[in-house]
Backbone as a chain_set.jsonl record, in Angstrom:
{"seq": "XXXXXXXXXXXXXXXXXXXXXXXXXXXXXXXXXXXXXXXXXXXXXXXXXXXXXXXXXXXXXXXXXXXXXXXXXXXXXXXXXXXXXXXXXXXXXXXXXXXXXXXXXXXXXXXXXXXXXXXXXXXXXXXXXXXXXXXXXXXXXXXXXXXXXXXXXXXXXXXXXXXXXXXXXXXXXXXXXXXXXXXXXXXXXXXXXXXXXXXXXX", "coords": {"N": [[0.861, -1.348, 0.015], [0.216, 2.107, -0.79], [2.332, 4.926, 0.927], [0.492, 7.081, 1.152], [-2.122, 6.32, 1.058], [-2.024, 4.396, 2.959], [-1.918, 5.829, 5.08], [-4.647, 7.243, 4.939], [-6.243, 4.781, 5.236], [-5.626, 3.943, 7.782], [-6.598, 6.151, 9.066], [-9.303, 6.064, 8.341], [-9.94, 3.532, 9.737], [-9.509, 4.316, 12.422], [-11.577, 6.316, 12.643], [-13.709, 4.335, 12.634], [-13.567, 2.567, 14.756], [-14.69, 0.692, 17.146], [-16.913, -0.172, 15.898], [-18.238, -2.725, 13.628], [-17.045, -2.779, 11.327], [-14.048, -2.537, 10.742], [-12.981, -5.116, 11.461], [-15.027, -6.79, 9.886], [-14.104, -5.918, 7.202], [-11.597, -6.826, 7.089], [-12.016, -9.613, 7.196], [-13.205, -10.4, 5.078], [-11.423, -9.606, 3.369], [-9.381, -11.548, 3.783], [-10.959, -13.854, 2.953], [-10.675, -13.293, 0.229], [-7.967, -13.181, -0.473], [-7.099, -15.69, 0.579], [-8.79, -17.23, -1.174], [-7.642, -16.576, -4.181], [-4.945, -17.106, -3.765], [-4.757, -19.817, -3.131], [-6.285, -21.109, -5.104], [-5.23, -19.982, -7.286], [-6.109, -19.52, -9.962], [-6.457, -17.001, -10.914], [-8.171, -14.054, -10.689], [-11.356, -12.684, -11.404], [-13.052, -9.685, -11.702], [-16.25, -7.998, -11.448], [-18.849, -5.67, -12.075], [-22.204, -4.316, -11.814], [-24.339, -3.435, -14.598], [-25.027, -0.639, -14.288], [-23.045, -0.008, -12.406], [-19.625, 0.433, -12.207], [-16.743, -1.277, -11.112], [-14.058, 0.34, -11.211], [-12.366, 1.514, -9.667], [-12.009, 0.024, -7.239], [-10.714, -2.048, -8.729], [-8.596, -0.592, -9.569], [-7.258, -0.214, -7.35], [-6.45, -2.643, -6.119], [-4.965, -3.752, -8.002], [-2.827, -2.168, -7.632], [-2.178, -3.084, -4.666], [-1.713, -5.368, -5.191], [0.787, -5.079, -6.567], [2.403, -3.498, -4.579], [2.38, -5.548, -2.501], [3.528, -7.803, -3.387], [2.111, -9.623, -4.233], [1.117, -10.805, -6.656], [-1.412, -12.557, -7.739], [-3.535, -11.111, -6.633], [-4.0, -9.071, -8.51], [-6.763, -8.115, -10.559], [-8.785, -9.299, -13.296], [-10.852, -6.76, -14.894], [-13.853, -7.312, -15.563], [-16.452, -6.174, -17.969], [-19.483, -4.506, -18.611], [-20.246, -3.284, -20.832], [-18.005, -3.453, -22.66], [-15.605, -2.373, -25.136], [-14.379, -3.295, -28.46], [-12.084, -1.781, -28.865], [-11.184, -0.494, -26.927], [-8.683, 0.01, -24.478], [-6.507, -2.879, -23.604], [-6.823, -3.8, -21.076], [-9.34, -3.047, -20.249], [-10.941, -4.02, -22.021], [-12.386, -6.146, -21.655], [-15.256, -8.165, -21.967], [-18.53, -9.358, -20.935], [-18.447, -11.958, -21.875], [-16.413, -13.321, -20.799], [-17.013, -14.189, -18.212], [-18.73, -16.159, -19.09], [-16.96, -17.951, -19.658], [-15.541, -18.865, -17.156], [-13.829, -21.19, -14.755], [-13.349, -23.747, -12.962], [-11.097, -22.975, -10.019], [-10.624, -20.381, -10.578], [-11.449, -17.007, -9.189], [-14.129, -15.322, -8.556], [-15.248, -12.143, -8.055], [-18.032, -10.198, -7.106], [-19.387, -7.12, -7.572], [-21.668, -5.13, -6.35], [-24.021, -2.559, -5.781], [-26.75, -2.151, -5.534], [-29.393, -3.951, -6.85], [-28.542, -6.85, -8.715], [-29.524, -7.938, -10.739], [-31.238, -9.885, -13.419], [-29.651, -10.766, -15.477], [-26.997, -10.599, -15.118], [-26.881, -12.254, -12.674], [-27.427, -14.847, -13.382], [-25.289, -15.273, -15.194], [-23.332, -15.056, -12.932], [-24.112, -17.546, -11.526], [-23.92, -19.527, -13.296], [-21.002, -19.284, -13.711], [-20.253, -20.199, -10.922], [-21.308, -22.503, -10.999], [-19.917, -23.891, -12.518], [-17.344, -23.947, -11.44], [-16.051, -21.986, -10.207], [-14.894, -19.947, -7.623], [-17.207, -17.79, -6.059], [-17.414, -14.471, -4.784], [-19.125, -11.833, -3.068], [-19.463, -8.441, -2.854], [-21.829, -6.336, -1.698], [-24.901, -4.419, -1.91], [-27.414, -5.424, -0.914], [-29.795, -7.766, -1.547], [-30.172, -10.549, -3.887], [-27.602, -11.552, -4.56], [-26.002, -12.279, -2.291], [-26.951, -14.595, -1.268], [-25.988, -16.214, -3.377], [-23.271, -16.313, -3.265], [-20.076, -17.54, -2.356], [-19.068, -16.839, -0.158], [-19.397, -13.606, 1.558], [-19.84, -9.682, 1.948], [-21.999, -7.458, 3.307], [-23.297, -4.419, 2.488], [-25.519, -2.572, 3.692], [-27.797, -0.022, 2.631], [-28.64, 1.592, 4.567], [-26.415, 2.021, 6.602], [-23.632, 4.132, 7.987], [-21.515, 3.928, 6.246], [-20.743, 3.798, 2.766], [-20.275, 2.025, -0.06], [-17.952, 2.114, -1.586], [-16.086, 3.289, 0.154], [-15.894, 0.867, 1.969], [-14.73, -0.796, -0.105], [-12.515, 0.212, -0.349], [-11.255, -0.281, 1.969], [-11.325, -3.156, 2.176], [-9.353, -3.728, -0.108], [-7.119, -2.699, 0.736], [-6.55, -4.036, 3.357], [-6.431, -6.706, 1.985], [-3.956, -6.342, 0.688], [-2.508, -5.938, 2.86], [-2.376, -8.023, 4.578], [-1.857, -9.946, 2.824], [1.066, -9.221, 2.516], [1.841, -9.562, 5.294], [4.14, -9.879, 7.917], [5.818, -11.926, 10.466], [5.188, -11.352, 13.937], [7.671, -9.455, 15.966], [11.087, -8.969, 16.707], [12.86, -9.25, 14.368], [10.109, -9.354, 12.583], [9.577, -6.688, 12.515], [11.816, -5.485, 11.08], [11.75, -7.096, 8.88], [9.207, -5.698, 7.707], [9.96, -3.327, 7.811], [12.307, -3.158, 5.669], [10.357, -3.995, 3.456], [8.921, -1.847, 3.154], [10.91, 0.235, 2.622], [11.396, -0.906, -0.085], [9.278, -0.554, -1.373], [9.068, 2.358, -1.269], [10.864, 3.213, -3.106], [10.291, 1.46, -5.461], [9.216, 1.564, -8.968], [5.987, 3.133, -9.609], [3.205, 1.317, -10.29], [1.544, 0.737, -13.423], [-1.18, 2.955, -14.313], [-4.471, 3.183, -14.395]], "CA": [[-0.108, 0.21, -0.066], [1.586, 3.394, -0.711], [2.314, 5.726, 2.268], [-0.743, 8.148, 1.593], [-3.158, 5.409, 1.167], [-1.773, 3.67, 4.177], [-2.582, 7.167, 6.102], [-6.079, 7.229, 4.645], [-6.766, 3.732, 5.495], [-5.29, 4.061, 9.182], [-7.665, 7.227, 9.828], [-10.623, 5.567, 8.572], [-10.069, 2.382, 10.928], [-9.675, 4.959, 13.758], [-13.136, 6.615, 13.0], [-14.669, 3.39, 12.521], [-12.925, 1.877, 15.777], [-15.98, 0.151, 17.817], [-17.944, -0.632, 14.962], [-17.973, -4.141, 13.092], [-16.272, -2.771, 9.619], [-12.518, -2.988, 10.498], [-12.96, -6.705, 11.378], [-15.554, -7.309, 8.785], [-13.571, -5.839, 6.028], [-10.39, -7.86, 7.125], [-12.243, -10.96, 7.394], [-13.502, -10.563, 3.851], [-10.048, -9.424, 2.563], [-9.086, -12.324, 4.005], [-11.58, -14.565, 1.794], [-10.222, -12.77, -1.064], [-6.752, -13.459, -0.563], [-6.913, -17.095, 0.571], [-8.945, -17.871, -2.516], [-6.748, -16.472, -5.266], [-3.944, -17.807, -3.356], [-5.236, -21.379, -2.865], [-6.603, -21.886, -6.339], [-4.233, -19.683, -8.595], [-6.452, -19.322, -11.389], [-6.965, -15.829, -11.154], [-9.476, -13.075, -10.235], [-12.148, -11.729, -12.141], [-14.011, -8.453, -10.882], [-17.472, -7.601, -12.411], [-19.947, -4.695, -11.67], [-23.53, -4.499, -12.478], [-24.582, -2.491, -15.766], [-25.227, 0.91, -13.716], [-21.871, 0.245, -11.511], [-18.393, -0.323, -12.794], [-15.734, -1.215, -10.059], [-13.008, 0.445, -11.843], [-11.897, 2.144, -8.473], [-11.427, -1.139, -6.853], [-9.931, -2.735, -9.735], [-7.037, 0.111, -9.474], [-6.747, -0.486, -5.92], [-6.184, -4.03, -6.062], [-3.599, -3.621, -9.193], [-1.739, -1.313, -6.686], [-1.993, -3.609, -3.822], [-0.915, -6.675, -5.77], [2.324, -4.616, -6.89], [2.929, -3.179, -3.517], [2.719, -6.512, -1.491], [4.245, -8.724, -4.059], [1.204, -10.665, -4.573], [0.386, -10.699, -8.266], [-2.796, -12.972, -8.221], [-4.76, -10.142, -6.3], [-4.499, -8.054, -9.562], [-7.606, -8.555, -11.484], [-9.465, -8.78, -14.789], [-12.094, -6.147, -14.797], [-15.101, -7.514, -16.772], [-16.922, -4.752, -18.003], [-20.76, -4.799, -19.24], [-20.041, -2.45, -22.014], [-16.604, -3.179, -23.216], [-15.788, -2.441, -26.861], [-13.23, -3.938, -28.968], [-11.145, -0.565, -29.174], [-11.139, -0.001, -25.648], [-7.301, -0.56, -23.743], [-6.486, -4.229, -23.537], [-7.117, -3.895, -19.614], [-10.748, -2.478, -20.15], [-12.039, -4.47, -23.259], [-12.856, -7.859, -21.393], [-16.621, -8.413, -21.729], [-19.187, -10.513, -19.954], [-18.29, -13.324, -22.299], [-15.295, -13.652, -19.537], [-17.777, -14.747, -17.088], [-19.089, -17.588, -19.581], [-15.615, -18.647, -19.915], [-15.079, -19.186, -15.745], [-13.678, -22.36, -14.351], [-12.744, -24.167, -11.499], [-9.94, -22.416, -9.854], [-10.835, -18.97, -10.356], [-12.305, -16.143, -8.205], [-14.961, -14.191, -9.147], [-15.822, -10.774, -6.924], [-18.969, -9.329, -7.944], [-19.616, -5.803, -6.667], [-23.301, -4.569, -6.6], [-24.441, -1.808, -4.76], [-28.162, -2.546, -5.57], [-29.947, -5.33, -7.517], [-27.387, -7.277, -9.65], [-30.312, -8.047, -12.443], [-31.284, -11.459, -13.92], [-28.877, -11.416, -16.798], [-26.142, -10.987, -14.208], [-26.842, -13.177, -11.742], [-27.431, -16.017, -14.216], [-23.848, -15.559, -15.46], [-22.492, -15.706, -11.674], [-24.855, -18.722, -11.317], [-23.491, -20.319, -14.267], [-19.706, -19.523, -13.184], [-20.239, -20.771, -9.715], [-21.74, -24.17, -11.119], [-18.473, -24.452, -13.285], [-16.246, -24.426, -10.474], [-15.423, -20.673, -9.931], [-15.3, -19.463, -6.283], [-17.889, -16.237, -6.115], [-17.727, -13.853, -3.659], [-19.723, -10.565, -3.39], [-19.756, -6.888, -2.074], [-23.262, -5.989, -2.28], [-25.781, -3.656, -1.037], [-28.474, -6.347, -0.44], [-30.38, -8.491, -2.604], [-29.967, -12.073, -4.14], [-26.154, -11.943, -4.95], [-25.255, -12.698, -1.54], [-27.303, -15.952, -1.208], [-25.243, -16.885, -4.453], [-21.986, -16.146, -3.322], [-19.386, -18.58, -1.532], [-18.489, -15.542, 0.795], [-19.707, -11.892, 0.92], [-20.125, -8.792, 2.601], [-23.204, -6.782, 2.488], [-23.353, -2.975, 2.893], [-27.068, -2.116, 3.51], [-27.914, 1.293, 2.503], [-28.878, 2.783, 5.99], [-25.354, 2.346, 7.395], [-22.934, 5.273, 7.709], [-20.162, 3.757, 5.265], [-20.758, 3.616, 1.262], [-19.782, 0.707, -0.7], [-16.681, 2.715, -2.001], [-15.243, 2.998, 1.345], [-15.617, -0.712, 2.065], [-14.066, -1.577, -1.165], [-11.15, 0.611, -0.036], [-10.825, -1.001, 3.147], [-10.815, -4.517, 1.613], [-8.516, -3.773, -1.141], [-6.075, -2.502, 1.78], [-6.452, -5.316, 4.102], [-5.885, -7.92, 1.107], [-2.49, -6.207, 0.528], [-1.468, -6.087, 4.246], [-2.412, -9.412, 4.661], [-0.725, -10.744, 2.051], [2.725, -9.035, 2.866], [2.069, -9.53, 6.704], [5.278, -10.852, 8.659], [5.493, -12.265, 12.141], [5.425, -10.188, 15.132], [8.747, -9.621, 16.953], [11.988, -8.028, 16.112], [12.873, -9.725, 13.06], [9.07, -9.12, 11.712], [9.553, -5.182, 12.218], [12.688, -5.332, 10.3], [11.223, -7.632, 7.375], [8.516, -4.885, 7.435], [10.747, -2.03, 7.165], [12.901, -3.405, 4.292], [9.538, -4.13, 2.377], [8.287, -0.469, 3.114], [11.849, 0.739, 1.661], [11.434, -1.297, -1.455], [7.803, -0.177, -2.155], [9.011, 3.498, -1.779], [11.838, 2.924, -4.08], [9.951, 0.977, -6.436], [8.206, 2.547, -9.764], [4.478, 2.877, -9.398], [2.205, 0.479, -11.148], [0.646, 1.295, -14.218], [-2.333, 3.66, -13.711], [-5.904, 2.85, -15.065]], "C": [[0.713, 1.201, -0.024], [1.434, 3.818, 0.404], [1.051, 6.544, 2.266], [-1.797, 7.251, 1.617], [-3.31, 4.775, 2.398], [-2.416, 4.64, 5.189], [-3.902, 7.21, 5.928], [-6.803, 5.959, 5.281], [-6.797, 3.92, 7.338], [-6.608, 5.102, 9.711], [-9.092, 6.956, 9.664], [-10.903, 4.333, 9.524], [-10.285, 3.041, 12.281], [-11.152, 5.314, 13.92], [-13.919, 5.692, 13.005], [-14.407, 2.219, 13.944], [-14.319, 1.589, 16.569], [-16.956, -0.252, 17.028], [-17.441, -1.864, 14.108], [-16.885, -3.904, 11.686], [-14.869, -3.193, 9.752], [-12.447, -4.596, 10.342], [-13.523, -7.264, 10.212], [-14.713, -7.345, 7.355], [-12.319, -6.885, 5.917], [-10.783, -9.075, 6.868], [-12.583, -11.191, 5.733], [-12.365, -10.408, 2.815], [-9.143, -10.778, 2.909], [-9.322, -13.626, 3.265], [-10.992, -14.569, 0.836], [-9.143, -13.191, -1.287], [-6.553, -15.139, -0.649], [-7.683, -18.104, -0.744], [-8.409, -17.684, -3.798], [-5.598, -16.991, -4.892], [-3.82, -19.22, -3.531], [-5.319, -21.737, -4.315], [-6.094, -21.399, -7.457], [-4.733, -19.525, -9.734], [-7.068, -18.124, -12.037], [-8.05, -15.097, -10.713], [-10.204, -12.319, -11.255], [-13.012, -10.938, -11.341], [-15.122, -8.103, -11.933], [-18.439, -6.576, -11.432], [-21.573, -5.191, -11.956], [-23.591, -3.217, -13.624], [-24.694, -0.996, -15.291], [-24.041, 1.161, -12.881], [-20.583, -0.39, -12.052], [-17.263, -0.342, -11.439], [-14.432, -1.125, -10.391], [-11.779, 0.862, -10.425], [-11.265, 0.831, -7.756], [-10.734, -2.026, -7.454], [-8.271, -2.195, -9.843], [-6.371, 0.037, -8.289], [-6.106, -1.892, -5.674], [-5.056, -4.418, -7.114], [-2.583, -3.1, -8.476], [-1.464, -2.517, -5.79], [-1.111, -5.135, -4.041], [0.687, -6.258, -5.965], [3.087, -4.552, -5.422], [3.331, -4.269, -2.353], [2.981, -7.719, -2.26], [3.49, -9.981, -3.904], [0.355, -10.523, -5.641], [-1.254, -11.324, -8.527], [-3.605, -12.098, -7.574], [-5.091, -9.138, -7.411], [-5.621, -8.691, -10.403], [-8.145, -8.417, -12.501], [-10.642, -8.204, -14.568], [-12.926, -6.756, -16.2], [-15.931, -6.615, -16.742], [-18.412, -5.029, -18.968], [-20.924, -3.994, -20.694], [-18.727, -1.992, -22.584], [-16.637, -3.013, -24.622], [-14.341, -2.765, -27.056], [-11.787, -2.981, -29.073], [-10.716, -0.116, -28.055], [-9.523, -0.421, -25.325], [-7.624, -1.826, -23.332], [-7.214, -4.424, -22.396], [-8.665, -3.554, -19.347], [-11.518, -3.11, -21.309], [-12.495, -6.038, -22.868], [-14.365, -7.532, -21.017], [-17.095, -9.473, -21.146], [-19.219, -11.946, -20.38], [-17.305, -14.267, -21.477], [-16.038, -14.594, -18.787], [-18.289, -16.229, -17.701], [-18.082, -18.802, -19.388], [-15.074, -19.129, -18.36], [-14.678, -20.369, -15.556], [-13.03, -22.663, -13.06], [-11.144, -23.796, -11.178], [-9.647, -20.95, -9.87], [-11.87, -18.229, -9.506], [-12.965, -15.298, -8.921], [-15.481, -13.079, -8.392], [-16.733, -10.398, -7.745], [-19.387, -8.245, -6.661], [-20.845, -5.157, -7.113], [-24.034, -3.851, -5.623], [-25.892, -1.741, -4.4], [-28.36, -3.904, -6.216], [-28.821, -5.711, -8.738], [-28.266, -7.37, -10.871], [-30.273, -9.5, -12.698], [-30.138, -11.824, -14.642], [-27.696, -11.545, -16.087], [-25.937, -12.272, -13.269], [-27.061, -14.519, -12.422], [-26.066, -16.171, -14.972], [-22.892, -15.905, -14.047], [-23.084, -17.308, -11.468], [-23.954, -19.869, -12.203], [-21.497, -20.558, -13.75], [-19.259, -20.102, -11.931], [-20.285, -22.587, -9.963], [-20.399, -24.645, -12.069], [-17.542, -24.725, -12.46], [-15.864, -23.052, -9.855], [-15.751, -20.32, -8.38], [-16.194, -17.921, -6.419], [-17.751, -15.515, -4.558], [-17.994, -12.204, -3.931], [-19.567, -9.514, -2.426], [-20.55, -6.464, -2.448], [-23.808, -5.094, -1.12], [-27.294, -4.259, -0.695], [-29.223, -6.784, -1.796], [-30.222, -9.885, -3.021], [-28.43, -12.604, -4.517], [-25.682, -12.699, -3.686], [-25.404, -14.24, -1.226], [-26.508, -16.987, -2.226], [-24.313, -17.61, -4.298], [-21.289, -17.434, -2.164], [-19.137, -17.897, -0.137], [-18.942, -14.307, 0.387], [-19.823, -11.15, 2.043], [-21.05, -7.707, 2.305], [-22.871, -5.181, 3.334], [-24.623, -2.129, 2.79], [-26.846, -0.543, 3.658], [-28.098, 2.528, 3.605], [-27.718, 2.498, 7.043], [-24.651, 3.653, 7.232], [-22.044, 4.996, 6.411], [-21.167, 3.269, 3.926], [-19.908, 2.27, 0.971], [-18.187, 1.08, -1.139], [-15.769, 2.504, -1.24], [-14.868, 1.476, 1.981], [-14.923, -1.2, 1.219], [-12.568, -1.031, -0.749], [-10.409, -0.107, 1.04], [-10.439, -2.364, 3.046], [-9.739, -4.749, 0.787], [-7.167, -3.45, 0.025], [-5.785, -3.346, 2.522], [-6.118, -6.384, 3.471], [-4.293, -7.768, 1.028], [-1.907, -6.254, 1.914], [-1.421, -7.658, 4.715], [-1.65, -10.159, 4.221], [0.939, -10.571, 2.514], [2.99, -9.046, 4.556], [3.396, -10.206, 7.167], [4.952, -10.894, 10.012], [5.753, -11.318, 13.005], [7.01, -10.463, 15.42], [9.955, -8.843, 16.163], [12.267, -8.252, 14.563], [11.603, -9.177, 12.07], [9.187, -7.444, 11.28], [10.85, -5.208, 11.331], [12.426, -5.743, 8.891], [10.047, -6.213, 6.937], [9.117, -3.552, 6.795], [11.474, -2.171, 5.824], [11.683, -3.525, 3.224], [8.834, -2.772, 2.078], [9.715, 0.117, 2.033], [11.784, 0.031, 0.407], [10.463, -0.934, -2.107], [8.121, 1.483, -2.194], [10.08, 3.843, -2.845], [11.322, 2.531, -5.628], [9.098, 1.842, -7.348], [6.819, 2.098, -9.634], [3.985, 1.663, -10.341], [1.483, 1.159, -12.264], [-0.608, 1.686, -14.049], [-3.482, 3.185, -14.711], [-6.251, 4.123, -15.733]], "O": [[1.758, 1.249, 0.625], [0.543, 3.336, 1.104], [0.51, 6.724, 3.358], [-2.588, 7.581, 2.5], [-4.405, 4.572, 2.923], [-3.29, 4.302, 5.988], [-4.49, 7.218, 7.01], [-7.9, 6.118, 5.815], [-7.828, 4.008, 8.004], [-7.408, 4.803, 10.598], [-9.971, 7.355, 10.428], [-12.017, 4.177, 10.024], [-11.018, 2.562, 13.146], [-11.88, 4.924, 14.833], [-15.047, 5.998, 13.39], [-15.049, 1.173, 14.036], [-15.094, 2.544, 16.513], [-17.951, -0.735, 17.569], [-16.229, -1.968, 13.918], [-16.13, -4.751, 11.206], [-14.431, -4.086, 9.027], [-11.988, -5.205, 9.376], [-12.891, -8.053, 9.511], [-14.607, -8.307, 6.593], [-12.082, -7.595, 4.94], [-9.969, -9.787, 6.281], [-12.159, -12.221, 5.209], [-12.342, -10.928, 1.7], [-8.16, -10.973, 2.194], [-8.418, -14.397, 2.944], [-10.639, -15.639, 0.339], [-9.04, -13.714, -2.396], [-6.04, -15.754, -1.585], [-7.348, -19.218, -1.147], [-8.642, -18.567, -4.624], [-5.014, -17.481, -5.859], [-2.83, -19.738, -4.048], [-4.54, -22.571, -4.779], [-6.259, -21.969, -8.535], [-3.954, -19.371, -10.674], [-7.773, -18.011, -13.04], [-8.986, -15.781, -10.297], [-9.679, -11.404, -11.89], [-13.651, -11.411, -10.401], [-14.866, -7.951, -13.128], [-18.661, -6.775, -10.237], [-21.93, -6.328, -12.263], [-22.942, -2.183, -13.472], [-24.375, -0.153, -16.13], [-23.825, 2.326, -12.545], [-20.509, -1.592, -12.307], [-17.058, 0.72, -10.851], [-13.617, -2.009, -10.125], [-10.605, 0.498, -10.357], [-10.044, 0.68, -7.75], [-10.1, -2.842, -6.787], [-7.228, -2.814, -10.053], [-5.157, 0.181, -8.147], [-5.156, -1.986, -4.896], [-4.338, -5.402, -6.934], [-1.443, -3.533, -8.648], [-0.428, -3.102, -6.105], [-0.268, -5.727, -3.367], [1.627, -6.961, -5.594], [4.044, -5.253, -5.096], [4.22, -4.105, -1.517], [2.614, -8.764, -1.722], [3.941, -11.077, -3.57], [-0.834, -10.205, -5.62], [-2.1, -10.797, -9.251], [-4.755, -12.268, -7.98], [-6.122, -8.465, -7.408], [-5.396, -9.78, -10.93], [-8.112, -7.255, -12.904], [-11.549, -8.885, -14.09], [-12.673, -6.661, -17.401], [-16.279, -6.131, -15.665], [-18.347, -5.737, -19.973], [-21.811, -4.274, -21.5], [-18.339, -0.864, -22.89], [-17.573, -3.444, -25.294], [-13.401, -2.627, -26.273], [-10.666, -3.429, -29.312], [-9.811, 0.718, -28.095], [-9.117, -1.315, -26.067], [-8.703, -2.084, -22.799], [-8.216, -5.135, -22.472], [-9.151, -3.805, -18.244], [-12.669, -2.74, -21.54], [-12.865, -6.897, -23.668], [-14.702, -6.84, -20.056], [-16.4, -10.436, -20.823], [-19.708, -12.89, -19.758], [-17.31, -15.497, -21.436], [-15.681, -15.77, -18.74], [-18.282, -17.257, -17.024], [-18.228, -19.994, -19.115], [-14.074, -19.846, -18.405], [-15.259, -21.055, -16.397], [-12.353, -21.941, -12.328], [-10.186, -24.182, -11.847], [-8.687, -20.4, -9.329], [-12.948, -18.721, -9.171], [-12.482, -14.6, -9.813], [-16.615, -13.401, -8.037], [-16.512, -10.232, -8.944], [-19.595, -8.393, -5.457], [-20.948, -4.684, -8.245], [-24.626, -4.425, -4.709], [-26.297, -1.386, -3.293], [-27.557, -4.829, -6.096], [-28.372, -4.88, -9.528], [-27.853, -6.945, -11.95], [-29.391, -10.232, -12.25], [-29.623, -12.939, -14.55], [-27.132, -12.62, -16.291], [-24.986, -13.054, -13.232], [-26.733, -15.439, -11.673], [-25.789, -17.306, -15.36], [-21.989, -16.74, -14.013], [-22.258, -18.193, -11.245], [-23.44, -20.882, -11.728], [-20.912, -21.619, -13.531], [-18.096, -20.475, -11.778], [-19.67, -23.516, -9.439], [-20.072, -25.827, -12.176], [-16.849, -25.725, -12.651], [-15.251, -23.165, -8.793], [-16.913, -20.446, -7.994], [-15.608, -16.978, -6.95], [-17.975, -16.042, -3.468], [-17.358, -11.482, -4.7], [-19.547, -9.763, -1.221], [-20.465, -6.023, -3.594], [-23.447, -4.99, 0.052], [-28.194, -3.544, -0.255], [-29.184, -6.182, -2.869], [-30.103, -10.532, -1.981], [-28.13, -13.781, -4.719], [-25.0, -13.707, -3.87], [-24.471, -15.009, -0.993], [-26.383, -18.197, -2.037], [-24.101, -18.765, -4.667], [-21.957, -18.067, -1.346], [-19.032, -18.565, 0.892], [-18.946, -13.899, -0.775], [-19.913, -11.724, 3.128], [-20.984, -7.074, 1.252], [-22.363, -4.968, 4.435], [-24.778, -1.197, 2.001], [-26.089, 0.058, 4.42], [-27.862, 3.736, 3.588], [-27.951, 2.691, 8.236], [-25.059, 4.353, 6.305], [-21.915, 5.901, 5.586], [-22.142, 2.528, 4.052], [-19.093, 1.696, 1.694], [-17.307, 0.236, -0.972], [-14.782, 1.813, -1.494], [-13.762, 1.099, 2.368], [-14.303, -2.195, 1.595], [-11.581, -1.764, -0.819], [-9.227, -0.449, 1.011], [-9.457, -2.815, 3.636], [-9.145, -5.825, 0.847], [-6.214, -4.225, -0.057], [-4.586, -3.622, 2.512], [-5.491, -7.214, 4.13], [-3.494, -8.684, 1.22], [-0.745, -6.647, 2.027], [-0.434, -8.259, 5.141], [-0.883, -10.92, 4.811], [1.762, -11.45, 2.766], [4.04, -8.658, 5.068], [3.628, -11.268, 6.592], [4.132, -10.213, 10.627], [6.591, -10.452, 12.758], [7.53, -11.543, 15.139], [9.751, -8.2, 15.133], [11.898, -7.464, 13.693], [11.861, -8.658, 10.984], [8.982, -6.984, 10.157], [10.474, -4.466, 10.423], [12.723, -5.068, 7.905], [10.138, -5.778, 5.789], [8.877, -2.961, 5.742], [11.258, -1.354, 4.929], [11.964, -3.159, 2.083], [8.267, -2.547, 1.009], [9.532, 0.372, 0.842], [12.378, 0.732, -0.411], [10.52, -0.904, -3.336], [7.513, 2.08, -3.083], [9.972, 4.936, -3.402], [11.725, 3.037, -6.676], [8.359, 2.705, -6.874], [6.493, 0.913, -9.56], [4.791, 1.231, -11.165], [0.818, 2.16, -11.996], [-1.353, 0.814, -13.602], [-3.17, 2.826, -15.846], [-7.307, 4.225, -16.357]]}, "num_chains": 1, "name": "protein.A"}
């Protein structure tokens, strides 16, 4: 995680101390990290026709680079992808139809996912993909292997929760054992991160 992002996340967690969200986002991040690490088949990320999680995609790419965990970098699947889009933005819904065992599908839906998307998610799960859901309520959560719900009546919005999840996924992936050696390892990693070139932007 970049130093400025680390500061923002630390402030968010301080504000949210005493609520369920720090633990809930870390738990879900752990499920995401474990799935991509255990299965090794890649991470697919998709939103709804009205909500595209490109911001989460960019954060996960950053976390994958900074934590040394390349499997966290997702393929963003788009509802309105066009052949002339840049390669990382040109993957359409047909990619969900090709999802197979070993792959992880993360679906972000602030509202109802809609029948066409739910059908594709169901087919991906039936083909063996692990389905994770970040959602605001609806049928998607029941279809997922694991999920985190952000109801509309909470103090947080889904974008903030996504930021916390992506940060926790990178932190957990690079976590070192506690103790003196763990501190040295973390400082060494931080020095590497500060001197490394930034990942390509979205």
